[in-house]
Amino acid sequence: MEYIEKELKEGIKIHQIKTNKFKTNLMAIFLTTSLNRETVTKNALISSVLRRGTKNMPTQECISKELEEMYGGAFDCGLDKSGDNQVLKFYLETINDNFLPQSGENMWKKTIEKLLEIVFNPLVENGAFKEEYVNQEKENVKLRIESKIDNKAKYALDRCIEEMYKGQPFGLYKFGYTEDLENIDSKNLYQTYKNLIDNCKIDIFVSGILDDNLEQYILENEELQKLKPRKPDYNIAKIISKKAEKENSVAESMDVSQGKLVLGLDLDVGEEEARYHALLYNSILGGSANSKLFQNVREKAHLAYVASSSYIRYKNNIFVNCGIEIENYDKALNLIKEQIENMKKGNFTDKEIENAKKGIISGIQAIEDEQDTQIVYYYGQELSQNKMSVSEYKEKVMQVSKENILSIANKVTIDTIYFLKN
Amino acid sequence: MQTIENLKVKEKVYIEKLENGLTVMVIPKKDTLKKYLIWGTKYGSIDSEFIVPGEKEKTKVPMGVAHFLEHKMFEQENGTNSLDVLTSLGVDANAYTSNDHTAYLFECTENFYEAMDELMDYVQHPYFTDENVEKEKGIIGQEIKMYDDYPEWRVYYNTLTAMYYNNPIKLDTAGTIESISEINKDILYRCYNTFYHPSNMVLVVCGDFEPKKMFEEVKKRLVQKSNVGEIVRLYPEEPKEIVKEKIEQKLEVSQPLFTIGIKDIPENCNIENKNIMVKKQIAIEILLNLIIGRSSELYQKLYQNGILYSQPSLEYEFSNTYAHVLITAQSNEPEDVYQKVKAEIRHLQTEGISEKDFLRIRKMIYGGYIREYNDVGDIARMFLADSMKGINSFDYLEEIEGINIEYLKQVLNEVFKEDKMVLSIVKN
């Protein structure tokens, strides 16, 4: 494995990951921009409109057929909230030439051309996106926003975050808001797109068996050559300490047969090193089948099937998730709080720390065996401007001590308790 | 030891059938740190009536036993829980129960052999007590309720209910709160002793391993078990007809979710018949894409009219006793989509299939098969699931080039029949 990073122009980077572990060529383009209420919906809509047609592949049918001809090139676009950034992600995965039934294809060249075309050369009519596409995609985005209620557990988590970050960028829903759609048209959306492309941070990843001409294909691409250098408008993901003043409880009703309980925790630590400590703390609290939550809420009290927690490192928060009988709310909440209190008292053993480390390290070691995870790993470093090899990362985790974890435990406060019931 | 190589994807599988009947497969992956082991038994949620080898009377157990057993296998006599032990080793361990098999697995980068010790030990040593069986009912009860809130799950089971009169495929894998209340330790032991015999099991390992050595490692960890006869599985007679064409359920969803099901006649799943099964599945995948895949005229039209806003998921599920096609999507007008799918099928049946479209979709399906070989876990799970039907996963890559338009037409006429279609809807 070899990782080469190159700045093409200011604010535009090419990341090459040379690896022979995969059958596929994976290319990704990430557009990173600061998250705000004014553009959140427009950006979500842009990512939908781009996949509808390009200058040279003007319809979705055309794009689909081209990709199918490439042995089912898998195009995907997604939208992420990474800290206070909105990230538009575009992927194209194709089969490497070595595994095609016949030789003579140049799959990398086609992959690079097609993905750059979709992102940077959209179908434009009279200085605007094609109106028909924009109107259809507005409907599409509206449905997507409305569908946030369909996955109840995910919805409960999103609502908890929204409550915790009221009026702040991270509290925004990544697909935006239906009421914004009315005022968007093909012209102003295209202006937003131009603005995004001129000012966002652009990261282009290529991963797989890379041929020697690959860099050249990218450098010679006309769409890329047209892009201007920029001082990218995004937020570097730095750790921020937070302390909840008081516990905020929110309960809402929906037609559910199981109650979904989410706790949002704040961490009052600000040093970069604390990330590793928090990772360990979370693992012991609710990150695995050995964790306090799994063992006590599920295995001992039999209150839940799902009882876990996760650490959102970009925002320095931990979220606890449980699916419970609605009448067991008090019992479950008390039990969760008891686990948090026990952690503060240092009621966790060296064995638990060691186990948690093993689990985390196993995950770190697997990074290089998963093509998309590896891209996300390097992107995460790019975003936090903190470059580290997989082995350095492992070393950081190894060094975390019981004192480190205890100190995190005592800086944890409960910010929001969200309950979805019927 | 049998070695099968596939030159397209450039991988090999080594297969050995041990004396006690256990099938072991090793798919070596050089220079990969991730390692994966999965041990499955051909025993799923549909196996609730059977004759235990050596007995005459049939045994009938409540629904949800296979899944309940899966949960309880982790508990050990010495008071430990194997999931905890495996997690302590830093490995990612899990288990699942499907319609036709149950599997125990772990993925790791280190401590592989320690984890293998633990996994092979707990799968071979059940420990059920009245108390530990009772306690599990609370946890599984919450798992059942969690699935009750998944619209995808509801729409799926409702489709099966509309298609099948008697086949247990239509019943929830986990059972119901009522059915699991009847489960006790004697039932669990009885099912364990019947179905967890090596001759009914397959173990698959994928990672940077030397196959011969791996076979020895497996043998070393096996508990002696006497050979037993064949398990007779009893499945109720299933009419070819559907039960009812339409089924609806109310759930809070943003937009109706629907599945179009097509009931098919199951093929005999055995090694002799495997080429037919594989070819048929490939043909159905291609046909589904021609009917309503991303580049199809129908999908493009429905998308542009705002009737569909994402590509439907397209599936073909089959075993010895059931077989059906599933087309699932969200739409405000499920009935309209249903009628248009029917019309498109008629259109293809009368007007024929375009050669160009067929070749393009076949290329796409080929790419999809190659993609399955990126991850040790995907590979091992695929080989296990296919082996339960007597299929070697490489067969898909071997058979795909042989699929032609004539064969597609035949399958289109035999499987995509209007009187076998159902529509299941979940909406507000």
Coordinates of N, CA, C and O in Angstrom, one line a residue, chain A residues 20-24 48 51-52 60-61 64-66 68-74 93-95 98-102 105 132 136-137 140 143-144 146-152 254-260 288-290 294-295 298-299 302-306 323-325 351 354-355 358-359 361-363 365-366 369-371 394, chain B residues 7-11 29 31-34 71 75 81 83-85 87-92 107-111 135-136 138-139 141-143 145-151 250-255 289 293-297 299-300 303-306 309-310 330 332 356-357 360-361 363-364 366-368 370-371 373-375 401:
Chain A
N20 N -3.2 -3.4 -4.0 CA -3.7 -4.5 -4.9 C -4.6 -5.5 -4.2 O -4.7 -6.6 -4.6
K21 N -5.3 -5.0 -3.2 CA -6.1 -5.9 -2.4 C -7.5 -6.0 -3.0 O -8.3 -6.9 -2.6
F22 N -7.9 -5.2 -4.0 CA -9.3 -5.2 -4.4 C -9.4 -5.5 -5.9 O -8.5 -5.3 -6.7
K23 N -10.6 -6.0 -6.2 CA -11.0 -6.3 -7.6 C -11.5 -5.0 -8.3 O -11.7 -5.0 -9.5
T24 N -11.7 -4.0 -7.5 CA -12.3 -2.8 -8.1 C -11.4 -1.5 -8.1 O -10.5 -1.4 -7.2
S48 N -28.4 16.0 -6.0 CA -29.4 15.2 -6.8 C -29.5 15.6 -8.2 O -29.6 14.7 -9.1
R51 N -26.6 14.2 -10.8 CA -26.7 12.8 -11.3 C -27.8 12.7 -12.4 O -28.0 11.6 -13.0
R52 N -28.5 13.8 -12.7 CA -29.5 13.7 -13.8 C -29.0 13.8 -15.2 O -29.6 13.3 -16.1
Q60 N -30.5 10.8 -17.5 CA -30.1 9.8 -16.5 C -30.0 8.4 -17.2 O -29.2 7.6 -16.8
E61 N -30.9 8.2 -18.2 CA -30.9 7.0 -18.9 C -29.5 6.8 -19.6 O -28.9 5.7 -19.6
S64 N -26.9 6.0 -17.0 CA -27.1 4.6 -16.6 C -26.6 3.6 -17.6 O -25.9 2.7 -17.3
K65 N -26.9 3.9 -18.9 CA -26.4 3.0 -19.9 C -24.9 3.0 -20.0 O -24.3 1.9 -20.2
E66 N -24.3 4.1 -20.0 CA -22.9 4.2 -20.0 C -22.2 3.4 -18.9 O -21.3 2.7 -19.1
E68 N -23.6 1.0 -17.1 CA -23.9 -0.5 -17.3 C -22.9 -1.1 -18.3 O -22.4 -2.2 -18.1
E69 N -22.6 -0.3 -19.3 CA -21.6 -0.8 -20.3 C -20.2 -1.0 -19.6 O -19.4 -1.8 -20.1
M70 N -20.0 -0.2 -18.6 CA -18.7 -0.4 -17.9 C -18.8 -1.5 -16.9 O -18.4 -1.3 -15.7
Y71 N -19.4 -2.6 -17.2 CA -19.6 -3.7 -16.3 C -20.2 -3.3 -15.0 O -19.8 -3.7 -13.9
G72 N -21.2 -2.4 -15.2 CA -22.0 -2.0 -14.0 C -21.2 -1.1 -13.1 O -21.0 -1.4 -11.9
G73 N -20.6 0.0 -13.7 CA -19.9 0.9 -12.8 C -20.9 1.4 -11.8 O -22.1 1.8 -12.1
A74 N -20.6 1.4 -10.5 CA -21.5 1.7 -9.5 C -21.3 3.2 -9.1 O -20.3 3.5 -8.4
E93 N -17.4 3.2 -8.7 CA -16.6 2.0 -8.5 C -16.8 1.2 -9.8 O -17.9 0.9 -10.2
T94 N -15.6 0.8 -10.3 CA -15.7 -0.1 -11.5 C -14.8 -1.3 -11.3 O -14.0 -1.4 -10.4
I95 N -14.9 -2.3 -12.2 CA -14.1 -3.5 -12.1 C -12.7 -3.2 -12.7 O -12.6 -2.6 -13.8
N98 N -8.0 -6.2 -14.8 CA -7.5 -7.5 -14.6 C -8.6 -8.6 -14.4 O -8.3 -9.8 -14.6
F99 N -9.8 -8.1 -14.1 CA -10.9 -9.1 -13.8 C -12.0 -9.0 -14.8 O -13.1 -9.4 -14.6
L100 N -11.7 -8.4 -16.0 CA -12.7 -8.3 -17.0 C -12.6 -9.5 -17.9 O -11.6 -10.1 -18.1
P101 N -13.8 -9.9 -18.5 CA -13.7 -11.2 -19.3 C -12.9 -11.0 -20.6 O -12.4 -11.9 -21.2
Q102 N -12.7 -9.7 -21.1 CA -11.8 -9.5 -22.2 C -10.9 -8.3 -21.9 O -11.2 -7.4 -21.2
E105 N -9.9 -3.0 -22.5 CA -10.7 -1.9 -21.9 C -9.7 -1.1 -21.1 O -8.7 -1.5 -20.6
E132 N -36.5 21.2 -15.9 CA -37.2 19.9 -15.7 C -36.5 19.1 -14.6 O -37.2 18.6 -13.7
Q136 N -38.1 18.2 -10.8 CA -38.2 16.8 -10.4 C -37.4 16.5 -9.1 O -37.9 15.8 -8.2
E137 N -36.2 17.0 -9.1 CA -35.4 16.7 -8.0 C -35.8 17.5 -6.7 O -35.5 17.0 -5.6
N140 N -38.1 15.1 -5.3 CA -37.3 14.0 -4.8 C -36.7 14.4 -3.4 O -36.7 13.6 -2.5
L143 N -39.3 14.5 -0.7 CA -39.6 13.1 -0.2 C -38.5 12.6 0.7 O -38.8 11.9 1.7
R144 N -37.3 12.9 0.3 CA -36.2 12.4 1.1 C -36.2 13.0 2.5 O -35.9 12.3 3.5
E146 N -38.8 14.2 4.0 CA -40.0 13.6 4.8 C -39.7 12.2 5.2 O -40.3 11.8 6.2
S147 N -38.9 11.5 4.5 CA -38.7 10.1 4.9 C -37.8 9.9 6.1 O -37.5 8.8 6.5
K148 N -37.4 11.0 6.7 CA -36.6 10.9 7.9 C -37.3 10.2 9.0 O -36.7 9.6 10.0
I149 N -38.6 10.1 9.0 CA -39.4 9.5 10.0 C -39.4 7.9 9.8 O -39.9 7.2 10.7
D150 N -39.0 7.4 8.7 CA -39.2 6.0 8.4 C -38.3 5.1 9.3 O -38.8 4.1 9.7
N151 N -37.1 5.5 9.5 CA -36.3 4.7 10.4 C -36.3 5.3 11.8 O -35.7 6.4 12.0
K152 N -37.1 4.7 12.6 CA -37.4 5.4 13.9 C -36.2 5.6 14.8 O -36.1 6.6 15.5
M254 N -45.1 9.1 18.4 CA -45.2 8.6 17.0 C -45.8 7.2 17.1 O -45.8 6.6 18.2
D255 N -46.2 6.7 16.0 CA -46.8 5.4 16.0 C -45.7 4.3 16.0 O -45.3 3.8 15.0
V256 N -45.2 4.0 17.2 CA -44.1 3.0 17.3 C -44.5 1.9 18.3 O -45.3 2.2 19.2
S257 N -44.0 0.7 18.1 CA -44.3 -0.3 19.0 C -43.2 -0.4 20.1 O -43.4 -1.0 21.2
Q258 N -42.1 0.2 19.8 CA -41.0 0.1 20.8 C -40.5 1.6 21.0 O -40.4 2.4 20.1
G259 N -40.2 1.9 22.3 CA -39.7 3.2 22.5 C -38.2 3.4 22.2 O -37.5 2.4 22.3
K260 N -37.8 4.5 21.6 CA -36.4 4.7 21.3 C -35.8 5.8 22.2 O -36.3 6.9 22.1
S288 N -19.3 -2.0 22.6 CA -19.2 -3.4 22.2 C -20.1 -4.3 23.1 O -20.8 -3.8 24.0
A289 N -20.0 -5.6 22.8 CA -20.9 -6.6 23.5 C -20.3 -6.7 24.9 O -21.0 -7.3 25.8
N290 N -19.1 -6.3 25.2 CA -18.6 -6.3 26.6 C -18.9 -5.1 27.4 O -18.6 -5.0 28.6
F294 N -24.4 -2.7 27.2 CA -24.8 -4.0 26.7 C -25.0 -5.1 27.8 O -26.0 -5.7 27.9
Q295 N -24.0 -5.1 28.7 CA -24.0 -6.1 29.8 C -25.1 -5.8 30.8 O -25.8 -6.7 31.2
R298 N -28.9 -4.8 28.6 CA -29.4 -5.9 27.8 C -29.3 -7.3 28.6 O -30.3 -7.9 28.9
E299 N -28.1 -7.7 28.8 CA -27.9 -9.0 29.4 C -28.4 -9.2 30.8 O -28.9 -10.3 31.1
H302 N -32.3 -7.3 30.8 CA -33.2 -7.7 29.7 C -34.2 -6.7 29.3 O -35.3 -7.0 28.9
L303 N -33.7 -5.4 29.3 CA -34.6 -4.3 29.0 C -34.6 -4.0 27.5 O -35.5 -3.3 27.0
A304 N -33.5 -4.4 26.8 CA -33.4 -4.0 25.4 C -32.7 -5.0 24.6 O -32.0 -5.9 25.1
Y305 N -32.8 -4.9 23.3 CA -32.0 -5.7 22.4 C -30.9 -4.9 21.9 O -29.7 -5.3 21.9
V306 N -31.2 -3.6 21.6 CA -30.1 -2.6 21.2 C -29.8 -1.8 22.5 O -30.7 -1.1 23.0
G323 N -33.4 0.6 22.5 CA -34.8 0.4 22.1 C -35.5 -0.4 23.2 O -35.0 -1.5 23.6
I324 N -36.5 0.2 23.8 CA -37.1 -0.4 25.1 C -38.6 -0.4 25.1 O -39.2 0.3 24.3
E325 N -39.2 -1.1 26.0 CA -40.6 -1.0 26.2 C -40.9 0.4 26.8 O -40.1 0.9 27.6
K351 N -8.7 -5.1 32.6 CA -9.1 -6.1 31.6 C -10.1 -5.4 30.6 O -10.0 -5.7 29.4
E354 N -8.2 -3.3 28.3 CA -7.4 -4.1 27.3 C -8.3 -4.6 26.2 O -8.0 -4.6 25.0
N355 N -9.5 -5.1 26.6 CA -10.4 -5.6 25.6 C -10.9 -4.5 24.7 O -11.0 -4.8 23.5
K358 N -8.2 -3.9 22.2 CA -8.1 -4.9 21.1 C -9.2 -4.7 20.1 O -8.9 -4.8 18.9
G359 N -10.4 -4.4 20.5 CA -11.5 -4.2 19.6 C -11.2 -3.0 18.7 O -11.4 -3.1 17.4
I361 N -8.3 -1.6 18.0 CA -7.2 -1.8 17.1 C -7.5 -2.8 16.0 O -7.0 -2.6 14.8
S362 N -8.3 -3.7 16.2 CA -8.7 -4.6 15.2 C -9.4 -3.8 14.1 O -9.2 -4.1 12.9
G363 N -10.3 -2.9 14.5 CA -10.9 -2.0 13.5 C -9.9 -1.2 12.7 O -10.0 -1.0 11.5
Q365 N -6.8 -1.9 12.1 CA -6.0 -2.8 11.2 C -6.8 -3.2 10.0 O -6.2 -3.5 9.0
A366 N -8.1 -3.2 10.1 CA -8.9 -3.6 9.0 C -9.1 -2.5 8.0 O -9.5 -2.7 6.9
D369 N -8.0 -3.0 4.5 CA -8.6 -4.1 3.8 C -10.0 -3.7 3.3 O -10.8 -4.5 2.7
E370 N -10.4 -2.4 3.5 CA -11.7 -2.0 3.1 C -11.5 -0.7 2.3 O -11.1 0.4 2.8
Q371 N -11.8 -0.8 1.0 CA -11.4 0.3 0.1 C -12.1 1.7 0.5 O -11.5 2.7 0.5
K394 N -2.7 3.5 15.8 CA -2.7 2.3 16.7 C -1.9 2.6 17.9 O -2.4 2.3 19.1
Chain B
L7 N -10.9 -18.4 -13.1 CA -9.9 -17.6 -13.8 C -10.3 -16.2 -14.0 O -9.5 -15.3 -14.2
K8 N -11.6 -15.9 -13.9 CA -12.1 -14.6 -14.2 C -11.8 -13.7 -12.9 O -11.1 -12.7 -13.0
V9 N -12.2 -14.2 -11.8 CA -12.0 -13.4 -10.6 C -10.6 -13.7 -9.9 O -10.2 -13.0 -9.0
K10 N -10.0 -14.7 -10.5 CA -8.6 -15.1 -10.0 C -8.6 -15.5 -8.5 O -7.8 -14.9 -7.7
E11 N -9.5 -16.3 -8.1 CA -9.6 -16.8 -6.8 C -9.7 -18.4 -6.8 O -10.2 -18.9 -7.8
K29 N -6.8 -15.6 0.8 CA -6.7 -14.2 0.4 C -5.3 -13.7 0.8 O -5.2 -13.4 2.0
D31 N -2.1 -11.6 1.6 CA -1.7 -10.3 2.1 C -2.9 -9.5 2.6 O -2.9 -8.3 2.7
T32 N -4.0 -10.2 3.0 CA -5.1 -9.5 3.7 C -5.0 -9.8 5.2 O -4.7 -10.9 5.6
L33 N -5.1 -8.7 5.9 CA -5.0 -8.8 7.4 C -6.3 -9.3 8.0 O -6.3 -10.1 9.0
K34 N -7.4 -9.0 7.4 CA -8.7 -9.4 7.9 C -8.9 -10.9 7.6 O -8.6 -11.4 6.5
H71 N -29.5 -17.5 19.7 CA -29.2 -16.6 20.8 C -28.6 -17.3 22.0 O -27.7 -16.9 22.6
E75 N -24.3 -19.0 25.5 CA -24.2 -19.2 26.9 C -23.4 -20.4 27.3 O -23.7 -21.5 26.7
N81 N -20.1 -16.1 28.7 CA -20.9 -15.9 27.5 C -19.9 -15.8 26.3 O -19.0 -15.0 26.4
L83 N -20.0 -14.7 23.4 CA -19.9 -13.4 22.7 C -19.0 -12.4 23.5 O -18.1 -11.7 22.9
D84 N -19.0 -12.5 24.8 CA -18.1 -11.6 25.6 C -16.7 -12.1 25.4 O -15.8 -11.3 25.3
V85 N -16.5 -13.4 25.4 CA -15.1 -13.9 25.3 C -14.5 -13.5 24.0 O -13.4 -13.0 23.9
T87 N -15.5 -11.0 22.1 CA -15.3 -9.6 22.0 C -14.0 -9.2 22.8 O -13.2 -8.3 22.4
S88 N -13.7 -9.9 23.9 CA -12.5 -9.6 24.7 C -11.3 -9.9 23.9 O -10.2 -9.4 24.1
L89 N -11.4 -10.8 22.9 CA -10.2 -11.1 22.0 C -10.0 -10.0 21.0 O -9.1 -10.1 20.2
G90 N -10.9 -9.1 20.9 CA -10.8 -8.0 19.9 C -11.4 -8.4 18.6 O -11.1 -7.8 17.6
V91 N -12.2 -9.5 18.6 CA -12.7 -9.9 17.3 C -14.2 -9.5 17.2 O -14.8 -9.3 18.3
D92 N -14.7 -9.3 16.0 CA -16.0 -8.9 15.8 C -16.9 -10.1 15.6 O -16.8 -10.7 14.5
E107 N -15.0 -12.0 12.7 CA -14.1 -11.3 11.8 C -13.0 -10.7 12.6 O -13.3 -10.2 13.7
C108 N -11.7 -10.8 12.2 CA -10.7 -10.3 13.1 C -9.4 -10.0 12.3 O -9.4 -10.3 11.1
T109 N -8.5 -9.3 12.9 CA -7.2 -9.2 12.3 C -6.1 -9.9 13.1 O -5.1 -10.3 12.6
E110 N -6.4 -10.1 14.4 CA -5.5 -10.8 15.3 C -6.3 -11.8 16.1 O -7.5 -11.8 16.2
N111 N -5.5 -12.7 16.8 CA -6.1 -13.7 17.7 C -7.1 -14.7 17.0 O -8.1 -15.1 17.5
K135 N -34.9 -15.9 30.5 CA -34.3 -14.5 30.4 C -34.2 -14.0 29.0 O -34.4 -12.9 28.7
E136 N -33.9 -15.0 28.1 CA -33.8 -14.6 26.7 C -35.1 -14.1 26.1 O -35.1 -13.4 25.1
G138 N -37.2 -12.1 27.1 CA -37.3 -10.6 27.2 C -36.5 -9.9 26.1 O -37.0 -9.0 25.4
I139 N -35.3 -10.4 25.9 CA -34.4 -9.8 24.9 C -35.0 -10.0 23.5 O -35.1 -9.1 22.7
G141 N -38.0 -10.7 22.7 CA -39.2 -9.9 22.6 C -39.0 -8.5 22.1 O -39.7 -8.0 21.3
Q142 N -37.9 -7.9 22.6 CA -37.5 -6.5 22.1 C -37.0 -6.5 20.7 O -37.2 -5.6 20.0
E143 N -36.4 -7.6 20.3 CA -35.9 -7.7 18.9 C -37.1 -7.8 18.0 O -37.2 -7.2 17.0
K145 N -40.1 -6.7 18.6 CA -40.7 -5.4 18.5 C -40.0 -4.4 17.7 O -40.6 -3.5 17.0
M146 N -38.6 -4.5 17.7 CA -37.8 -3.6 16.9 C -38.2 -3.9 15.4 O -38.4 -2.9 14.6
Y147 N -38.3 -5.1 15.0 CA -38.7 -5.4 13.6 C -40.1 -5.0 13.3 O -40.4 -4.7 12.2
D148 N -41.0 -5.0 14.3 CA -42.4 -4.5 14.1 C -42.4 -3.0 13.6 O -43.3 -2.6 13.0
D149 N -41.3 -2.3 14.0 CA -41.3 -0.9 13.6 C -40.5 -0.7 12.3 O -40.4 0.5 11.8
Y150 N -40.0 -1.7 11.7 CA -39.4 -1.6 10.4 C -40.4 -1.8 9.2 O -40.8 -2.9 9.0
P151 N -40.7 -0.7 8.5 CA -41.7 -0.9 7.4 C -41.2 -1.9 6.4 O -42.0 -2.7 5.9
K250 N -51.2 -0.7 7.9 CA -50.9 0.7 8.3 C -49.7 0.9 9.2 O -49.6 0.1 10.2
L251 N -48.9 1.8 8.9 CA -47.7 2.1 9.7 C -47.3 3.5 9.4 O -47.6 4.0 8.3
E252 N -46.7 4.2 10.3 CA -46.3 5.6 10.1 C -45.1 5.7 9.2 O -44.0 5.5 9.6
V253 N -45.3 5.9 7.9 CA -44.2 6.1 6.9 C -44.5 7.4 6.1 O -45.6 7.8 5.9
S254 N -43.4 7.9 5.6 CA -43.5 9.2 4.8 C -44.2 9.0 3.5 O -44.9 9.9 3.0
Q255 N -44.0 7.8 2.9 CA -44.6 7.5 1.6 C -44.9 6.0 1.6 O -44.1 5.3 2.2
N289 N -33.9 -6.4 -14.3 CA -33.2 -5.1 -14.8 C -33.8 -4.6 -16.1 O -33.9 -3.4 -16.3
G293 N -35.1 -1.9 -14.2 CA -33.8 -1.5 -13.7 C -33.5 0.0 -14.0 O -34.3 0.6 -14.7
R294 N -32.4 0.4 -13.6 CA -32.1 1.9 -13.7 C -32.2 2.4 -15.1 O -32.7 3.5 -15.3
S295 N -31.8 1.7 -16.1 CA -31.7 2.2 -17.4 C -33.0 1.9 -18.2 O -33.2 2.3 -19.4
S296 N -33.9 1.1 -17.6 CA -35.1 0.7 -18.3 C -36.0 1.9 -18.6 O -36.1 2.9 -17.9
E297 N -36.8 1.7 -19.7 CA -37.7 2.8 -20.1 C -38.7 3.0 -19.0 O -39.1 4.2 -18.7
Y299 N -38.6 2.5 -15.7 CA -38.1 3.2 -14.6 C -37.9 4.7 -14.9 O -38.3 5.5 -14.1
Q300 N -37.3 5.0 -16.0 CA -37.1 6.4 -16.4 C -38.4 7.2 -16.5 O -38.4 8.3 -16.0
Y303 N -39.8 7.6 -12.9 CA -38.9 8.6 -12.2 C -39.3 10.0 -12.6 O -39.5 10.9 -11.8
Q304 N -39.3 10.2 -13.9 CA -39.6 11.6 -14.5 C -41.0 12.0 -14.1 O -41.2 13.2 -13.9
N305 N -41.9 11.1 -13.9 CA -43.3 11.5 -13.5 C -43.4 11.6 -12.0 O -44.5 11.8 -11.5
G306 N -42.3 11.4 -11.3 CA -42.4 11.6 -9.8 C -43.1 10.4 -9.2 O -43.5 10.5 -8.0
Y309 N -39.0 7.5 -6.9 CA -37.8 8.4 -6.8 C -36.5 7.7 -6.4 O -35.5 8.3 -6.3
S310 N -36.6 6.4 -6.3 CA -35.3 5.7 -6.3 C -35.5 4.3 -6.9 O -36.6 3.8 -7.0
Q330 N -40.6 2.7 -2.8 CA -41.5 3.6 -2.2 C -42.2 4.4 -3.3 O -41.6 4.8 -4.2
N332 N -46.0 7.0 -4.0 CA -47.4 7.5 -3.7 C -48.4 6.7 -4.4 O -49.6 6.7 -4.1
K356 N -29.2 -5.7 -27.6 CA -28.3 -4.7 -27.1 C -28.5 -4.5 -25.6 O -27.6 -4.5 -24.8
D357 N -29.8 -4.3 -25.2 CA -30.1 -4.2 -23.8 C -29.6 -5.4 -23.0 O -29.0 -5.3 -21.9
R360 N -25.8 -5.5 -22.5 CA -25.4 -4.5 -21.5 C -25.7 -4.9 -20.1 O -24.9 -4.8 -19.2
I361 N -26.9 -5.4 -19.9 CA -27.3 -5.8 -18.5 C -26.5 -7.0 -18.1 O -26.1 -7.1 -16.9
K363 N -23.4 -7.6 -18.9 CA -22.1 -7.1 -18.5 C -22.2 -6.5 -17.0 O -21.3 -6.7 -16.2
M364 N -23.3 -5.8 -16.8 CA -23.5 -5.2 -15.5 C -23.5 -6.2 -14.4 O -22.9 -6.1 -13.3
Y366 N -22.3 -9.2 -14.5 CA -21.0 -9.8 -14.3 C -20.1 -9.0 -13.4 O -19.5 -9.5 -12.4
G367 N -20.1 -7.7 -13.6 CA -19.4 -6.8 -12.7 C -19.8 -6.9 -11.2 O -19.0 -6.9 -10.3
G368 N -21.1 -7.0 -11.1 CA -21.7 -7.2 -9.7 C -21.1 -8.4 -9.0 O -20.8 -8.4 -7.8
I370 N -18.2 -9.9 -9.7 CA -16.8 -9.7 -9.4 C -16.6 -8.9 -8.1 O -15.7 -9.2 -7.2
R371 N -17.5 -7.9 -8.0 CA -17.4 -7.0 -6.8 C -17.6 -7.7 -5.5 O -17.1 -7.3 -4.4
Y373 N -16.1 -10.1 -4.4 CA -14.8 -10.7 -4.0 C -13.8 -9.7 -3.4 O -12.6 -10.0 -3.3
N374 N -14.3 -8.6 -2.9 CA -13.4 -7.6 -2.3 C -13.1 -7.8 -0.9 O -12.1 -7.5 -0.4
D375 N -14.1 -8.4 -0.2 CA -14.0 -8.4 1.3 C -14.1 -9.9 1.8 O -15.0 -10.6 1.3
E401 N -21.9 -16.3 -18.9 CA -21.7 -16.1 -20.4 C -22.6 -17.0 -21.2 O -22.9 -16.7 -22.4

